[in-house]
Amino acid sequence: MAKDQSSTDGARADRLPQVARQRCPGSAGRARRLLEIRRKRASLARLRDRGARIRLRGPGQARGGEEGVRPSCRRRPAAAGRLPSGPPGAHREQARRQAATGEGREGVSQGPGVPGGEPAARDRLAAALHALRRAAQARRAGEARPEKQGGAEEVMLLAILLSFAWTPLSHRPVQPAAQVLTDRAFFVGEMVHLIPRDRIAFRPRETASPVLDEAGSRLYVGTSDGYVRCRFHGQPSWSWKAGGSILAAPLLLEQTLYVPAADGKLTALNRITGEVRWEADVHEELTTTPVVAEDKLFISSSEESVTAVDLKTGKLLWKFHRDPPPGFTIRGNAQPQVAHKTVFAGFADGTVAALDPSDGVAKWTRSVSGTGDYLDVDAVAAPENDNLVYAASTRSGIVALDAETGNPAWTSPLPGANRLLVDGPRLYASGRGMLTALTRSKGIVTWKLSLGNDKYATPAGAADGLLLVGIEQGPLLAVEATTGRARGAFDPGSGFSGGPLVIPGGAFIVSNAGVLFGLGLLP
């Protein structure tokens, strides 16, 4: 008897405690419930063997799969602080492709149709659909489950599908249809987040271009959070905080960095240490990079003024002002240009003025925009080796004026043009929806590249036979300077408002998300 009792106890030891109690008198109802529980557990065991288990988890709790999809096979959990980037095996295949091609740096899109930096949304959606198919197969092959359990699983599957409803399959802006990008023109050499993400504005705009010293060792970057940062050989050296946003690039001259800020103050800093040498309060929002001539700095403001400041002391010398026109204007001010011992400036009322550097008296003024709204002259170019001054008028297009008299030489109707670049025998105009090349002598259009009606281009930069031009809420384009053919695009996803600093073989640019990119140009 003792042997039989031991065998019975051994069998009972593997059962749940409730099973041992089911033989007690008066427990028939419990026995029926226990049989139902055992049938449910058997059904669940078959599902675990045949298919994937789908569970809803909170943020950061997904393990062994993607976005709460847990395969039946065991996988080592992802490393701390990382999220799986694709279905099982996808990360290994992506790593092999990147090792072979050198693409996919920092998750940045290199242009349409080019591998590297692709969003993980397609992988997550594929993993979810794969899990759903396997779950459906298991449900059809398994036993019928209770109604409550089936309803709960349907709710979970619906929640997983809805989690992808607002996930874009691609985070890249739509490229203009006119662009045909034949190859890649860039590779990422440096990527630095300058502005902490909790300080980025709702619709950020970084309008200041980086500045590099002659030795190529120190890079100065001003940003909308009011900081000027110096990087020495790619490492932080010093930073200085202004009283307002930095809307235009600083001016580097010998050992001094001249910084304009939106609070109306122009500050001279020691370029090595960042120490303040002097400060001039113009009392107007400073929106352009200062230019220098005859020991004076000339800078424009949002109040339609040009102010002269002593280069050594910061003393205010004179101010030339024009009243803004009635009606609508476009935000933006033309940077003053110095040539032929004259300061040339453009204003929102459609006027170009030639000023005497010594006292600010106008030698001549010329209206180039006619009447109406949007008369702004937002860019002026005055090459020293040319007797013409070029003005970009939002309403009239490009106008060439005689530098001595202000008489018109030629006009090219390009409405929306607000940026100018002079490079060799050509003049490049950018603005709303277009990038255009013209001859400097007669203003004949040699080529035109459409960017899309709602696309605004930044100032262009030129090097190695290429034009680099950024697009607000779009990519940085590389365009052949002689033909206008788009060579490639670099798109971090936040767009560009400031122009690139172009150097031989590369460029520096700050995206609207406050990220500094050092880019190399591919031959």
Short mmCIF file of C-alpha atoms in Angstrom, two decimals:
data_model
loop_
_atom_site.label_atom_id
_atom_site.label_comp_id
_atom_site.label_asym_id
_atom_site.label_seq_id
_atom_site.Cartn_x
_atom_site.Cartn_y
_atom_site.Cartn_z
CA MET A 1 0.00 0.00 0.00
CA ALA A 2 2.79 2.30 0.90
CA LYS A 3 4.30 1.87 -2.58
CA ASP A 4 1.03 2.63 -4.31
CA GLN A 5 0.48 5.68 -2.11
CA SER A 6 3.96 6.98 -2.93
CA SER A 7 3.32 6.57 -6.65
CA THR A 8 0.03 8.38 -6.34
CA ASP A 9 1.63 11.21 -4.39
CA GLY A 10 4.36 11.49 -7.01
CA ALA A 11 1.80 11.87 -9.75
CA ARG A 12 -0.13 14.42 -7.74
CA ALA A 13 3.03 16.44 -7.10
CA ASP A 14 3.16 17.46 -10.78
CA ARG A 15 -0.40 18.77 -10.75
CA LEU A 16 -1.80 22.07 -9.63
CA PRO A 17 -2.97 22.18 -6.00
CA GLN A 18 -6.55 22.56 -7.17
CA VAL A 19 -6.36 19.16 -8.89
CA ALA A 20 -5.64 17.47 -5.62
CA ARG A 21 -8.69 19.11 -4.06
CA GLN A 22 -11.12 18.17 -6.81
CA ARG A 23 -11.85 14.78 -5.15
CA CYS A 24 -13.11 16.43 -1.99
CA PRO A 25 -16.83 16.10 -1.35
CA GLY A 26 -18.97 18.89 -2.68
CA SER A 27 -16.45 20.08 -5.33
CA ALA A 28 -18.11 19.02 -8.56
CA GLY A 29 -18.41 22.64 -9.75
CA ARG A 30 -14.72 23.19 -9.14
CA ALA A 31 -13.87 20.12 -11.17
CA ARG A 32 -15.74 21.42 -14.19
CA ARG A 33 -13.93 24.77 -13.94
CA LEU A 34 -10.57 23.03 -13.67
CA LEU A 35 -11.27 20.99 -16.77
CA GLU A 36 -12.02 24.20 -18.67
CA ILE A 37 -8.75 25.74 -17.43
CA ARG A 38 -6.78 22.68 -18.54
CA ARG A 39 -8.38 22.80 -22.00
CA LYS A 40 -7.47 26.50 -22.30
CA ARG A 41 -3.88 25.83 -21.29
CA ALA A 42 -3.59 23.03 -23.84
CA SER A 43 -4.92 25.33 -26.57
CA LEU A 44 -2.44 28.06 -25.61
CA ALA A 45 0.41 25.55 -25.59
CA ARG A 46 -0.42 24.53 -29.15
CA LEU A 47 -0.42 28.20 -30.22
CA ARG A 48 2.99 28.75 -28.63
CA ASP A 49 4.37 25.81 -30.55
CA ARG A 50 2.81 26.77 -33.88
CA GLY A 51 2.97 30.55 -34.15
CA ALA A 52 4.05 33.88 -32.80
CA ARG A 53 2.82 35.41 -29.58
CA ILE A 54 1.59 38.97 -29.99
CA ARG A 55 1.63 41.14 -26.90
CA LEU A 56 1.06 44.80 -26.30
CA ARG A 57 3.88 46.39 -24.37
CA GLY A 58 4.52 49.92 -23.19
CA PRO A 59 7.15 52.26 -24.69
CA GLY A 60 10.60 50.81 -24.43
CA GLN A 61 9.31 47.35 -23.30
CA ALA A 62 9.41 45.55 -26.64
CA ARG A 63 11.79 42.59 -26.39
CA GLY A 64 12.79 39.77 -28.64
CA GLY A 65 10.96 41.32 -31.60
CA GLU A 66 9.79 44.56 -33.18
CA GLU A 67 7.10 46.86 -31.75
CA GLY A 68 5.57 44.27 -29.39
CA VAL A 69 5.71 41.36 -31.88
CA ARG A 70 7.39 38.43 -30.12
CA PRO A 71 8.47 35.42 -32.24
CA SER A 72 8.11 31.95 -30.82
CA CYS A 73 11.87 31.35 -30.97
CA ARG A 74 14.03 32.90 -28.23
CA ARG A 75 16.23 35.87 -29.18
CA ARG A 76 18.72 37.79 -27.12
CA PRO A 77 17.14 41.12 -26.03
CA ALA A 78 18.33 44.35 -27.64
CA ALA A 79 21.13 46.26 -25.96
CA ALA A 80 20.22 48.88 -23.38
CA GLY A 81 19.07 52.13 -24.89
CA ARG A 82 18.50 50.71 -28.36
CA LEU A 83 15.39 49.75 -30.22
CA PRO A 84 15.33 46.93 -32.75
CA SER A 85 15.48 48.36 -36.25
CA GLY A 86 13.81 45.63 -38.22
CA PRO A 87 12.51 42.05 -38.31
CA PRO A 88 14.79 39.16 -37.27
CA GLY A 89 17.92 39.12 -39.40
CA ALA A 90 17.23 42.52 -40.99
CA HIS A 91 19.83 44.29 -38.87
CA ARG A 92 22.51 41.81 -39.88
CA GLU A 93 21.68 42.19 -43.57
CA GLN A 94 21.68 46.00 -43.25
CA ALA A 95 25.04 45.91 -41.47
CA ARG A 96 26.51 43.78 -44.26
CA ARG A 97 25.24 46.22 -46.90
CA GLN A 98 26.61 49.23 -45.06
CA ALA A 99 29.98 47.59 -44.53
CA ALA A 100 30.19 46.83 -48.24
CA THR A 101 29.04 50.20 -49.52
CA GLY A 102 29.87 52.66 -46.74
CA GLU A 103 26.34 54.06 -46.91
CA GLY A 104 23.67 54.83 -44.36
CA ARG A 105 25.55 57.24 -42.14
CA GLU A 106 23.71 58.48 -39.07
CA GLY A 107 20.30 57.61 -40.48
CA VAL A 108 20.46 60.48 -42.99
CA SER A 109 18.82 60.06 -46.37
CA GLN A 110 21.25 60.45 -49.25
CA GLY A 111 18.60 61.09 -51.87
CA PRO A 112 15.78 59.17 -53.50
CA GLY A 113 16.43 55.62 -54.51
CA VAL A 114 19.74 55.42 -52.71
CA PRO A 115 20.33 52.87 -49.91
CA GLY A 116 21.41 54.16 -46.53
CA GLY A 117 19.52 55.94 -43.84
CA GLU A 118 16.19 54.34 -44.79
CA PRO A 119 13.46 54.67 -42.12
CA ALA A 120 12.63 51.53 -40.17
CA ALA A 121 8.86 51.93 -40.63
CA ARG A 122 8.71 49.51 -43.57
CA ASP A 123 10.58 46.87 -41.54
CA ARG A 124 8.25 47.34 -38.58
CA LEU A 125 5.16 47.08 -40.79
CA ALA A 126 6.53 43.96 -42.49
CA ALA A 127 7.23 42.36 -39.10
CA ALA A 128 3.72 43.13 -37.87
CA LEU A 129 2.06 41.74 -41.00
CA HIS A 130 4.24 38.62 -40.81
CA ALA A 131 3.20 38.05 -37.21
CA LEU A 132 -0.46 38.57 -38.07
CA ARG A 133 -0.30 35.99 -40.85
CA ARG A 134 1.30 33.42 -38.54
CA ALA A 135 -1.25 34.11 -35.81
CA ALA A 136 -4.11 33.65 -38.29
CA GLN A 137 -2.67 30.32 -39.44
CA ALA A 138 -2.32 29.14 -35.86
CA ARG A 139 -5.89 30.18 -35.08
CA ARG A 140 -7.26 28.23 -38.04
CA ALA A 141 -5.21 25.13 -37.22
CA GLY A 142 -5.82 25.17 -33.43
CA GLU A 143 -8.82 24.38 -31.38
CA ALA A 144 -11.65 26.83 -30.94
CA ARG A 145 -10.90 29.24 -28.11
CA PRO A 146 -13.37 30.86 -25.68
CA GLU A 147 -15.15 33.92 -26.95
CA LYS A 148 -13.55 36.29 -24.43
CA GLN A 149 -10.01 35.26 -25.28
CA GLY A 150 -10.66 35.58 -29.02
CA GLY A 151 -12.13 39.06 -28.57
CA ALA A 152 -9.15 40.22 -26.54
CA GLU A 153 -6.71 39.01 -29.18
CA GLU A 154 -8.66 40.80 -31.93
CA VAL A 155 -8.44 44.01 -29.91
CA MET A 156 -4.68 43.56 -29.54
CA LEU A 157 -4.20 42.92 -33.26
CA LEU A 158 -6.27 46.00 -34.11
CA ALA A 159 -4.17 48.11 -31.71
CA ILE A 160 -0.97 46.95 -33.41
CA LEU A 161 -2.29 47.88 -36.84
CA LEU A 162 -3.47 51.27 -35.59
CA SER A 163 -0.02 51.95 -34.17
CA PHE A 164 1.23 52.09 -37.74
CA ALA A 165 -1.57 54.35 -38.98
CA TRP A 166 0.39 57.51 -38.18
CA THR A 167 3.86 56.12 -38.89
CA PRO A 168 5.11 57.47 -42.27
CA LEU A 169 6.71 54.95 -44.56
CA SER A 170 9.32 57.57 -45.41
CA HIS A 171 10.43 60.67 -43.53
CA ARG A 172 11.89 62.37 -46.58
CA PRO A 173 10.26 65.43 -48.13
CA VAL A 174 8.82 64.84 -51.58
CA GLN A 175 11.40 65.71 -54.22
CA PRO A 176 10.42 68.11 -57.02
CA ALA A 177 9.44 66.19 -60.12
CA ALA A 178 11.81 68.21 -62.29
CA GLN A 179 14.89 66.92 -60.49
CA VAL A 180 16.55 63.78 -61.81
CA LEU A 181 19.25 62.78 -59.33
CA THR A 182 21.65 60.54 -61.18
CA ASP A 183 24.13 59.77 -58.42
CA ARG A 184 25.26 60.75 -54.97
CA ALA A 185 27.30 63.90 -54.60
CA PHE A 186 27.88 63.92 -50.82
CA PHE A 187 29.19 61.83 -48.01
CA VAL A 188 28.85 62.77 -44.34
CA GLY A 189 32.15 63.45 -42.61
CA GLU A 190 30.81 65.14 -39.47
CA MET A 191 27.46 65.45 -37.74
CA VAL A 192 27.10 67.49 -34.55
CA HIS A 193 23.88 68.36 -32.71
CA LEU A 194 24.48 71.98 -31.70
CA ILE A 195 21.10 72.80 -30.17
CA PRO A 196 19.61 70.45 -27.55
CA ARG A 197 16.38 68.99 -28.80
CA ASP A 198 14.34 70.45 -25.95
CA ARG A 199 15.35 73.96 -27.11
CA ILE A 200 14.38 73.55 -30.76
CA ALA A 201 11.48 75.76 -31.81
CA PHE A 202 8.24 74.39 -33.22
CA ARG A 203 9.23 75.52 -36.72
CA PRO A 204 12.97 76.05 -36.42
CA ARG A 205 15.00 78.10 -38.89
CA GLU A 206 18.77 78.35 -38.84
CA THR A 207 19.72 81.18 -41.20
CA ALA A 208 23.39 81.71 -40.30
CA SER A 209 26.09 80.01 -42.35
CA PRO A 210 29.22 78.61 -40.67
CA VAL A 211 32.53 80.52 -40.88
CA LEU A 212 35.96 78.88 -41.27
CA ASP A 213 39.33 80.50 -40.61
CA GLU A 214 42.10 80.61 -43.22
CA ALA A 215 44.01 77.74 -41.62
CA GLY A 216 40.93 75.53 -41.81
CA SER A 217 41.25 74.62 -38.13
CA ARG A 218 38.60 76.75 -36.42
CA LEU A 219 34.93 76.71 -37.38
CA TYR A 220 32.50 79.29 -35.97
CA VAL A 221 28.75 78.64 -35.96
CA GLY A 222 25.97 80.96 -34.77
CA THR A 223 22.53 79.54 -34.09
CA SER A 224 19.01 80.69 -33.26
CA ASP A 225 19.43 79.91 -29.55
CA GLY A 226 21.83 82.86 -29.34
CA TYR A 227 25.05 80.88 -29.06
CA VAL A 228 28.22 81.24 -31.09
CA ARG A 229 30.25 78.06 -30.91
CA CYS A 230 33.89 77.62 -31.88
CA ARG A 231 35.12 74.18 -32.90
CA PHE A 232 38.85 73.56 -33.10
CA HIS A 233 39.87 70.59 -35.26
CA GLY A 234 36.35 69.19 -34.90
CA GLN A 235 36.20 69.53 -31.09
CA PRO A 236 34.38 72.17 -28.99
CA SER A 237 36.70 75.03 -28.05
CA TRP A 238 34.46 77.76 -26.59
CA SER A 239 30.94 79.15 -26.77
CA TRP A 240 29.46 82.59 -26.15
CA LYS A 241 25.83 83.56 -25.56
CA ALA A 242 24.36 86.68 -27.17
CA GLY A 243 21.27 88.49 -25.95
CA GLY A 244 19.25 87.39 -28.99
CA SER A 245 19.21 84.92 -31.85
CA ILE A 246 22.07 84.80 -34.33
CA LEU A 247 20.34 85.38 -37.68
CA ALA A 248 23.41 85.94 -39.88
CA ALA A 249 26.93 84.59 -40.07
CA PRO A 250 29.64 86.35 -38.04
CA LEU A 251 32.47 88.18 -39.80
CA LEU A 252 35.97 86.84 -39.16
CA LEU A 253 38.67 89.45 -39.65
CA GLU A 254 42.24 88.77 -38.49
CA GLN A 255 41.99 87.91 -34.75
CA THR A 256 38.45 89.18 -34.16
CA LEU A 257 35.03 87.66 -34.74
CA TYR A 258 32.23 90.22 -35.22
CA VAL A 259 28.85 88.78 -34.21
CA PRO A 260 25.47 90.41 -35.09
CA ALA A 261 22.48 89.44 -32.94
CA ALA A 262 18.73 89.94 -33.01
CA ASP A 263 18.84 92.04 -29.83
CA GLY A 264 20.50 94.82 -31.85
CA LYS A 265 24.02 94.39 -30.53
CA LEU A 266 27.14 93.91 -32.62
CA THR A 267 29.87 92.27 -30.52
CA ALA A 268 33.58 91.84 -31.21
CA LEU A 269 35.04 88.61 -29.77
CA ASN A 270 38.57 87.29 -29.50
CA ARG A 271 38.47 84.50 -32.04
CA ILE A 272 40.75 82.22 -29.97
CA THR A 273 39.22 82.62 -26.51
CA GLY A 274 35.74 84.05 -27.16
CA GLU A 275 36.35 87.01 -24.83
CA VAL A 276 34.39 90.20 -25.54
CA ARG A 277 36.47 93.10 -26.90
CA TRP A 278 33.71 95.63 -27.46
CA GLU A 279 29.97 95.85 -27.95
CA ALA A 280 27.92 98.27 -30.07
CA ASP A 281 24.18 98.64 -29.53
CA VAL A 282 22.45 99.54 -32.81
CA HIS A 283 18.97 99.26 -31.18
CA GLU A 284 17.61 97.43 -34.25
CA GLU A 285 17.39 93.74 -35.08
CA LEU A 286 20.59 92.86 -36.96
CA THR A 287 19.85 90.49 -39.82
CA THR A 288 22.94 90.51 -42.06
CA THR A 289 26.64 89.75 -41.86
CA PRO A 290 28.70 92.95 -41.50
CA VAL A 291 31.11 94.00 -44.26
CA VAL A 292 34.27 96.07 -43.81
CA ALA A 293 35.90 99.00 -45.61
CA GLU A 294 38.07 101.92 -44.49
CA ASP A 295 38.23 100.71 -40.84
CA LYS A 296 34.45 100.63 -40.65
CA LEU A 297 31.86 97.90 -40.37
CA PHE A 298 28.59 98.25 -42.31
CA ILE A 299 25.55 96.25 -41.29
CA SER A 300 21.84 96.21 -42.22
CA SER A 301 18.90 95.84 -39.86
CA SER A 302 15.26 94.82 -40.07
CA GLU A 303 14.29 98.50 -39.70
CA GLU A 304 15.57 99.34 -43.22
CA SER A 305 18.78 100.95 -41.98
CA VAL A 306 22.47 100.67 -42.78
CA THR A 307 24.74 101.51 -39.83
CA ALA A 308 28.47 102.24 -39.85
CA VAL A 309 30.49 101.14 -36.79
CA ASP A 310 34.13 101.87 -35.97
CA LEU A 311 36.14 98.68 -36.49
CA LYS A 312 38.45 99.18 -33.49
CA THR A 313 36.16 100.68 -30.84
CA GLY A 314 32.58 99.82 -31.79
CA LYS A 315 31.54 103.47 -31.87
CA LEU A 316 28.45 104.22 -33.98
CA LEU A 317 29.46 106.55 -36.82
CA TRP A 318 26.42 107.10 -39.03
CA LYS A 319 23.12 105.56 -40.10
CA PHE A 320 21.25 105.63 -43.43
CA HIS A 321 17.55 104.86 -43.19
CA ARG A 322 14.61 104.49 -45.59
CA ASP A 323 10.99 104.26 -44.52
CA PRO A 324 9.38 100.89 -45.26
CA PRO A 325 6.65 100.99 -47.91
CA PRO A 326 2.94 100.58 -47.18
CA GLY A 327 1.46 97.18 -47.88
CA PHE A 328 3.17 93.82 -47.71
CA THR A 329 6.88 93.13 -47.66
CA ILE A 330 8.91 89.95 -47.43
CA ARG A 331 11.08 89.32 -44.41
CA GLY A 332 14.74 89.55 -45.34
CA ASN A 333 17.33 92.25 -45.77
CA ALA A 334 20.07 92.71 -48.34
CA GLN A 335 23.59 92.48 -46.99
CA PRO A 336 25.55 95.65 -47.85
CA GLN A 337 28.27 95.30 -50.48
CA VAL A 338 31.43 97.36 -50.80
CA ALA A 339 33.06 98.01 -54.19
CA HIS A 340 34.46 101.00 -56.06
CA LYS A 341 34.79 102.88 -52.72
CA THR A 342 31.02 102.76 -52.33
CA VAL A 343 28.59 100.93 -50.06
CA PHE A 344 25.65 99.44 -52.02
CA ALA A 345 22.48 98.50 -50.17
CA GLY A 346 18.95 97.34 -51.01
CA PHE A 347 15.73 98.16 -49.17
CA ALA A 348 12.16 96.91 -48.80
CA ASP A 349 10.72 99.79 -50.83
CA GLY A 350 12.47 98.44 -53.95
CA THR A 351 15.35 100.94 -53.85
CA VAL A 352 19.07 100.38 -54.36
CA ALA A 353 21.29 103.06 -52.81
CA ALA A 354 24.98 103.87 -53.32
CA LEU A 355 26.42 105.39 -50.11
CA ASP A 356 29.65 107.20 -49.31
CA PRO A 357 31.52 105.07 -46.72
CA SER A 358 32.83 108.11 -44.86
CA ASP A 359 29.55 109.80 -43.96
CA GLY A 360 26.68 107.68 -45.34
CA VAL A 361 25.50 110.29 -47.83
CA ALA A 362 23.75 108.76 -50.85
CA LYS A 363 25.58 109.15 -54.14
CA TRP A 364 22.52 107.92 -55.99
CA THR A 365 19.33 105.90 -55.38
CA ARG A 366 17.37 103.86 -57.91
CA SER A 367 13.93 102.25 -57.65
CA VAL A 368 14.00 98.89 -59.41
CA SER A 369 10.66 97.31 -58.38
CA GLY A 370 7.90 99.63 -59.59
CA THR A 371 4.80 99.85 -57.39
CA GLY A 372 2.58 97.44 -55.47
CA ASP A 373 3.36 94.84 -52.82
CA TYR A 374 6.49 92.74 -52.39
CA LEU A 375 8.89 95.34 -53.72
CA ASP A 376 11.78 94.12 -51.55
CA VAL A 377 15.35 94.14 -52.77
CA ASP A 378 16.69 91.23 -50.74
CA ALA A 379 20.11 90.75 -52.34
CA VAL A 380 22.78 92.95 -53.89
CA ALA A 381 26.00 91.81 -55.58
CA ALA A 382 28.80 94.25 -56.42
CA PRO A 383 31.94 92.56 -57.80
CA GLU A 384 35.06 94.72 -57.61
CA ASN A 385 36.10 93.65 -61.12
CA ASP A 386 32.78 94.70 -62.69
CA ASN A 387 31.24 98.10 -63.39
CA LEU A 388 27.76 96.71 -62.78
CA VAL A 389 25.80 96.25 -59.56
CA TYR A 390 23.22 93.44 -59.50
CA ALA A 391 20.02 93.56 -57.46
CA ALA A 392 17.47 90.80 -56.83
CA SER A 393 13.94 92.20 -56.59
CA THR A 394 11.14 89.93 -55.42
CA ARG A 395 8.73 91.62 -57.86
CA SER A 396 10.87 92.50 -60.88
CA GLY A 397 13.59 89.86 -60.96
CA ILE A 398 17.28 90.64 -61.58
CA VAL A 399 18.31 94.19 -62.43
CA ALA A 400 21.83 95.29 -63.40
CA LEU A 401 22.75 98.91 -62.64
CA ASP A 402 25.73 101.01 -63.59
CA ALA A 403 27.91 101.28 -60.48
CA GLU A 404 28.77 104.94 -61.10
CA THR A 405 25.40 106.36 -62.08
CA GLY A 406 22.75 103.81 -61.08
CA ASN A 407 21.33 103.69 -64.60
CA PRO A 408 19.80 100.33 -65.58
CA ALA A 409 21.92 98.17 -67.88
CA TRP A 410 19.60 95.20 -68.27
CA THR A 411 16.68 93.46 -66.54
CA SER A 412 15.81 89.77 -66.42
CA PRO A 413 12.23 89.11 -65.27
CA LEU A 414 12.59 86.40 -62.61
CA PRO A 415 9.87 87.10 -60.02
CA GLY A 416 10.62 85.58 -56.65
CA ALA A 417 14.40 85.88 -56.94
CA ASN A 418 15.93 86.95 -53.63
CA ARG A 419 19.45 85.46 -53.59
CA LEU A 420 22.46 86.20 -55.79
CA LEU A 421 25.82 84.58 -56.36
CA VAL A 422 28.51 85.87 -58.72
CA ASP A 423 30.94 83.20 -59.89
CA GLY A 424 33.11 83.75 -62.96
CA PRO A 425 31.19 84.95 -66.01
CA ARG A 426 27.85 83.83 -64.59
CA LEU A 427 25.33 85.15 -62.14
CA TYR A 428 23.20 82.64 -60.23
CA ALA A 429 19.83 83.66 -58.83
CA SER A 430 17.83 81.57 -56.40
CA GLY A 431 14.53 82.13 -54.67
CA ARG A 432 11.02 80.79 -54.73
CA GLY A 433 10.76 77.67 -56.82
CA MET A 434 13.82 78.14 -59.05
CA LEU A 435 17.57 78.29 -59.51
CA THR A 436 18.69 80.24 -62.60
CA ALA A 437 22.02 80.93 -64.31
CA LEU A 438 22.50 84.17 -66.28
CA THR A 439 25.34 85.86 -68.10
CA ARG A 440 26.71 88.85 -66.22
CA SER A 441 27.17 90.99 -69.32
CA LYS A 442 23.61 90.89 -70.75
CA GLY A 443 21.48 88.88 -68.34
CA ILE A 444 20.78 86.06 -70.78
CA VAL A 445 19.39 82.96 -69.06
CA THR A 446 21.63 79.96 -69.80
CA TRP A 447 19.73 77.39 -67.76
CA LYS A 448 16.96 77.15 -65.20
CA LEU A 449 16.22 74.43 -62.65
CA SER A 450 12.71 74.18 -61.20
CA LEU A 451 12.54 73.47 -57.48
CA GLY A 452 8.74 73.51 -57.07
CA ASN A 453 6.41 76.45 -56.49
CA ASP A 454 6.38 76.11 -52.70
CA LYS A 455 10.14 75.61 -52.34
CA TYR A 456 12.37 78.45 -51.18
CA ALA A 457 16.07 78.20 -51.93
CA THR A 458 18.91 79.39 -49.70
CA PRO A 459 21.92 81.37 -50.92
CA ALA A 460 24.02 79.17 -53.18
CA GLY A 461 27.69 78.30 -52.82
CA ALA A 462 30.09 77.26 -55.58
CA ALA A 463 33.14 75.00 -55.67
CA ASP A 464 34.65 72.35 -57.93
CA GLY A 465 32.21 73.08 -60.76
CA LEU A 466 29.19 72.51 -58.54
CA LEU A 467 26.56 74.76 -57.04
CA LEU A 468 25.27 73.83 -53.61
CA VAL A 469 21.88 75.24 -52.70
CA GLY A 470 19.63 74.30 -49.80
CA ILE A 471 15.85 74.23 -49.78
CA GLU A 472 13.65 75.13 -46.84
CA GLN A 473 11.89 71.94 -45.77
CA GLY A 474 13.91 70.12 -48.41
CA PRO A 475 17.35 68.77 -49.28
CA LEU A 476 20.70 70.31 -50.08
CA LEU A 477 21.15 70.01 -53.84
CA ALA A 478 24.34 69.66 -55.83
CA VAL A 479 23.93 71.14 -59.31
CA GLU A 480 26.41 71.31 -62.17
CA ALA A 481 27.27 74.97 -62.59
CA THR A 482 27.57 74.87 -66.37
CA THR A 483 24.52 72.78 -67.27
CA GLY A 484 22.11 73.01 -64.34
CA ARG A 485 21.92 69.22 -64.08
CA ALA A 486 21.13 68.00 -60.56
CA ARG A 487 23.91 65.69 -59.41
CA GLY A 488 22.56 64.59 -56.06
CA ALA A 489 20.86 65.58 -52.84
CA PHE A 490 21.50 65.41 -49.12
CA ASP A 491 18.38 65.41 -46.95
CA PRO A 492 18.51 65.28 -43.14
CA GLY A 493 14.74 65.74 -43.00
CA SER A 494 14.48 69.23 -41.46
CA GLY A 495 15.48 71.40 -44.43
CA PHE A 496 17.84 74.37 -44.66
CA SER A 497 17.36 78.13 -44.30
CA GLY A 498 20.99 79.24 -44.29
CA GLY A 499 23.43 78.82 -47.14
CA PRO A 500 26.34 76.38 -47.14
CA LEU A 501 29.96 77.27 -46.47
CA VAL A 502 31.61 75.73 -49.51
CA ILE A 503 35.30 74.81 -49.46
CA PRO A 504 37.36 72.80 -51.96
CA GLY A 505 36.17 69.21 -51.72
CA GLY A 506 33.46 69.79 -49.16
CA ALA A 507 30.96 72.02 -47.38
CA PHE A 508 29.62 72.87 -43.94
CA ILE A 509 25.95 73.61 -43.35
CA VAL A 510 23.53 73.80 -40.42
CA SER A 511 20.11 72.22 -40.80
CA ASN A 512 16.96 73.78 -39.40
CA ALA A 513 17.11 71.23 -36.57
CA GLY A 514 20.37 72.80 -35.37
CA VAL A 515 22.63 70.02 -36.65
CA LEU A 516 26.02 70.90 -38.12
CA PHE A 517 27.01 68.72 -41.08
CA GLY A 518 30.46 68.46 -42.54
CA LEU A 519 30.00 67.06 -46.04
CA GLY A 520 32.49 65.74 -48.54
CA LEU A 521 31.93 66.18 -52.26
CA LEU A 522 32.33 63.09 -54.38
CA PRO A 523 34.10 63.57 -57.73
#
